JSON list of C-alpha atoms in Angstrom, two decimals:
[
{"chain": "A", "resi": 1212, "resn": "UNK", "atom": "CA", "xyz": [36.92, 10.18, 62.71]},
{"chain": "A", "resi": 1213, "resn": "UNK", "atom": "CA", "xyz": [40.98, 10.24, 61.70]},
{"chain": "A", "resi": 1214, "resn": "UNK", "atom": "CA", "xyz": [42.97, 7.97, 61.95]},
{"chain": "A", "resi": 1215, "resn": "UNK", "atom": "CA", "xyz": [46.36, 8.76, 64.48]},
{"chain": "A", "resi": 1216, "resn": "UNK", "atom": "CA", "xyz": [49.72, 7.91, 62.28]},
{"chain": "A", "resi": 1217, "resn": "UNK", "atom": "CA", "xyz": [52.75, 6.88, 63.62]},
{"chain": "A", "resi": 1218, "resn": "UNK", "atom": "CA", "xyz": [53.93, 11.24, 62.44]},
{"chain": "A", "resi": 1219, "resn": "UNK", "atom": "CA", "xyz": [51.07, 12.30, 64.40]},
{"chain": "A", "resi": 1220, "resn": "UNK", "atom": "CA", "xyz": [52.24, 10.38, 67.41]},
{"chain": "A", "resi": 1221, "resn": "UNK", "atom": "CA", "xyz": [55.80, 11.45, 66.96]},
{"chain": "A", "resi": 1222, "resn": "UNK", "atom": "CA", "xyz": [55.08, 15.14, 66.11]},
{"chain": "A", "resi": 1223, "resn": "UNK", "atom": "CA", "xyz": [53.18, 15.07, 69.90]},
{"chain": "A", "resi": 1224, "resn": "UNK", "atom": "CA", "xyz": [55.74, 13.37, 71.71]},
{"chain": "A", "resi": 1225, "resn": "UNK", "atom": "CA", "xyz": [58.58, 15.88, 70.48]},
{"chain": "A", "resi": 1226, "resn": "UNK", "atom": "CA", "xyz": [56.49, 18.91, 70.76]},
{"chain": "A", "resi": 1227, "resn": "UNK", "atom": "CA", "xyz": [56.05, 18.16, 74.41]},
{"chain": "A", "resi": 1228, "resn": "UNK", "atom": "CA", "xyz": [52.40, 18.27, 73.88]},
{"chain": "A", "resi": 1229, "resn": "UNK", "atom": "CA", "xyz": [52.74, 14.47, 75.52]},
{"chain": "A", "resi": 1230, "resn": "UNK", "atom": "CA", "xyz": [54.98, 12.53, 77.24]},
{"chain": "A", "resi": 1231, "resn": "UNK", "atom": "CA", "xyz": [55.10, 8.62, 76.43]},
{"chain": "A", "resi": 1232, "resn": "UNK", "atom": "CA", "xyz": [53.34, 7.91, 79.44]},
{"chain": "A", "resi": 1233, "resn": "UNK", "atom": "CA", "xyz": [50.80, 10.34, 79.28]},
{"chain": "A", "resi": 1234, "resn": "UNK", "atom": "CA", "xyz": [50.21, 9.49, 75.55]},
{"chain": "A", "resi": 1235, "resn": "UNK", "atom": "CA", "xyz": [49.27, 5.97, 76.68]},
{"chain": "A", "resi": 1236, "resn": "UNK", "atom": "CA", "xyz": [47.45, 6.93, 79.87]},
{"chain": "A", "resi": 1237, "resn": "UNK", "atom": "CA", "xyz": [45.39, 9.12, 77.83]},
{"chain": "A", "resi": 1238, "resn": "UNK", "atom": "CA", "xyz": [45.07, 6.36, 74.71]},
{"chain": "A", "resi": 1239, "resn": "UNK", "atom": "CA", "xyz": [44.04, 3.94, 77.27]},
{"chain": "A", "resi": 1240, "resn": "UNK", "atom": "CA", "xyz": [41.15, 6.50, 78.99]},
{"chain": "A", "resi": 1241, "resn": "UNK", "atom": "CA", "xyz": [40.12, 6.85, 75.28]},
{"chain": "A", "resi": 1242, "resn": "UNK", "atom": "CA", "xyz": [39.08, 3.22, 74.65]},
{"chain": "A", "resi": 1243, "resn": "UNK", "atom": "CA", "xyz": [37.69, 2.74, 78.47]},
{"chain": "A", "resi": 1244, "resn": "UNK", "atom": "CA", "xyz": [35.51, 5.99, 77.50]},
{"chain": "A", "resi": 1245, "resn": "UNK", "atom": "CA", "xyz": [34.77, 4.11, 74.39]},
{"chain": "A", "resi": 1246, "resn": "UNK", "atom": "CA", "xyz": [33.78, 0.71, 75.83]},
{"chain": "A", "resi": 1247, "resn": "UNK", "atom": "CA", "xyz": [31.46, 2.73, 78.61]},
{"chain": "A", "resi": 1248, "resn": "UNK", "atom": "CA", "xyz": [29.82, 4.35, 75.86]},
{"chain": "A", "resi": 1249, "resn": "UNK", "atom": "CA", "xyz": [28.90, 1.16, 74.04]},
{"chain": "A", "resi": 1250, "resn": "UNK", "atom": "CA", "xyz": [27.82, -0.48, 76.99]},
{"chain": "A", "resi": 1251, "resn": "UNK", "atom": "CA", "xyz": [25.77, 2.44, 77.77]},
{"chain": "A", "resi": 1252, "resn": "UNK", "atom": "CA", "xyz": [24.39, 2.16, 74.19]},
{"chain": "A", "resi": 1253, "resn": "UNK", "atom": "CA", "xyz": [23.30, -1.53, 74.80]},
{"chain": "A", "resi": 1254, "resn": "UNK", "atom": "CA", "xyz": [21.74, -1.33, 78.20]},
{"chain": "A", "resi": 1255, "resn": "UNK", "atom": "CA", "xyz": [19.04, 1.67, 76.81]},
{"chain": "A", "resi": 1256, "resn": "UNK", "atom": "CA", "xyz": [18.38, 0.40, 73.57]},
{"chain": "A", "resi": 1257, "resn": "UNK", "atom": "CA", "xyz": [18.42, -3.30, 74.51]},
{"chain": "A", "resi": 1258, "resn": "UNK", "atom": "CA", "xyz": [20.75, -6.47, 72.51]},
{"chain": "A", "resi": 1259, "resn": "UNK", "atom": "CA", "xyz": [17.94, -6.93, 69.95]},
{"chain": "A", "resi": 1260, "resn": "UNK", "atom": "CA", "xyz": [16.61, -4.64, 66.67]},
{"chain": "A", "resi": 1261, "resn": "UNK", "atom": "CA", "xyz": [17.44, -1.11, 67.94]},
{"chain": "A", "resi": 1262, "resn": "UNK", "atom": "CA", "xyz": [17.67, 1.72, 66.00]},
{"chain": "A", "resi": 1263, "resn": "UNK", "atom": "CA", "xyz": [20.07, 2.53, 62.97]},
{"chain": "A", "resi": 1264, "resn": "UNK", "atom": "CA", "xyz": [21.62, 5.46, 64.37]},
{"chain": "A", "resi": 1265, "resn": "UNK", "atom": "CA", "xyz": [22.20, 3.63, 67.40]},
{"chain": "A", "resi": 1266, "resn": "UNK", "atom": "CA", "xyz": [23.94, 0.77, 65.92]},
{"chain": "A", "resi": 1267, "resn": "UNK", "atom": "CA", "xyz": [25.68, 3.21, 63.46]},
{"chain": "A", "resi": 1268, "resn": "UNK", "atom": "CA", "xyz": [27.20, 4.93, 66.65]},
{"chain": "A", "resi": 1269, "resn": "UNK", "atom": "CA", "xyz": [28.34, 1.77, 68.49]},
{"chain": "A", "resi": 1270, "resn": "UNK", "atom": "CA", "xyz": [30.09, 1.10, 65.24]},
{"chain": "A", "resi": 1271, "resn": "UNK", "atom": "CA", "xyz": [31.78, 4.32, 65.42]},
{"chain": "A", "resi": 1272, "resn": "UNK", "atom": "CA", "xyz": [32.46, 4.15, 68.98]},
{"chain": "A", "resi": 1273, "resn": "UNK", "atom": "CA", "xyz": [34.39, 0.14, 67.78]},
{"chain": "A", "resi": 1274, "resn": "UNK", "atom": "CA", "xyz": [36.31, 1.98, 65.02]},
{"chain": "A", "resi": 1275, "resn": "UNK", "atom": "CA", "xyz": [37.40, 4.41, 67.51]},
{"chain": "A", "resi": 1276, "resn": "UNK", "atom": "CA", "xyz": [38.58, 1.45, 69.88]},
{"chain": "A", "resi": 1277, "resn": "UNK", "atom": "CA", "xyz": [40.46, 0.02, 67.24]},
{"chain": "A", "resi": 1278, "resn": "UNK", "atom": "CA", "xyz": [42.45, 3.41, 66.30]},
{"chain": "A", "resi": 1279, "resn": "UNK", "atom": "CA", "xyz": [43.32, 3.81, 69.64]},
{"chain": "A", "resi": 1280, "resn": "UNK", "atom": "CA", "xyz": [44.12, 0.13, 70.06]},
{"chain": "A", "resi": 1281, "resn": "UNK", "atom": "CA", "xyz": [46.64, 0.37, 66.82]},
{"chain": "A", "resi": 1282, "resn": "UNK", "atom": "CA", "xyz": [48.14, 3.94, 68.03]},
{"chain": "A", "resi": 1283, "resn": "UNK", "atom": "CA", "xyz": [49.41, 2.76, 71.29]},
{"chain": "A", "resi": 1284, "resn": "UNK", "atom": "CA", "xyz": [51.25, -0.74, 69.43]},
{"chain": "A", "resi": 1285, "resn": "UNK", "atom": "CA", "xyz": [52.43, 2.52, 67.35]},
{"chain": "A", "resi": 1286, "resn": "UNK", "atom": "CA", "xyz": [53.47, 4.06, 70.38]},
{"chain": "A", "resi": 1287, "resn": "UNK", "atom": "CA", "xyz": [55.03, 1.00, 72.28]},
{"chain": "A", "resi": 1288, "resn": "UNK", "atom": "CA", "xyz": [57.15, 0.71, 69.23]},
{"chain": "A", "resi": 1289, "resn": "UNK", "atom": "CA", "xyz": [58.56, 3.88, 69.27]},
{"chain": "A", "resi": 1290, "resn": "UNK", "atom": "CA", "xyz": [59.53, 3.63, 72.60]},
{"chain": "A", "resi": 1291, "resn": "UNK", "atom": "CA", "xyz": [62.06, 0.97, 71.48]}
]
């Protein structure tokens, strides 16, 4: 996993790979992909002792969450 900096963000945005709105669209889709995936996690191996790799990737799947989470308050302050 890396970690999206505030350069990355600003190198996409004026490279016309994104636009601000498609940036966030796309941010947002990322943690609702995210959040399905977890879920999906929980309902086949249960709430209770699952596996390791299983908990390891819902862990994963949080950080990811969070990275997006902290790149679009990135993003809503550069539109400022």
């Amino acid at each position: 996993m890396f970690v999206l900096t505030e350069s990355m963000i600003k190198q996409w945005l004026d490279g016309g790979l994104y636009t601000y709105d498609s940036l966030k669209e796309t941010l947002n889709l990322m943690i609702t992909d995210k959040k399905t995936d977890i879920e999906n996690l929980i309902k086949q191996h249960g709430n209770g002792v699952r596996p390791s790799f299983v908990s390891t990737e819902i862990v994963c799947l949080y950080n990811s969450i969070n990275n997006y989470e902290k790149a679009l308050k990135l993003l809503e302050g550069m539109k400022k």
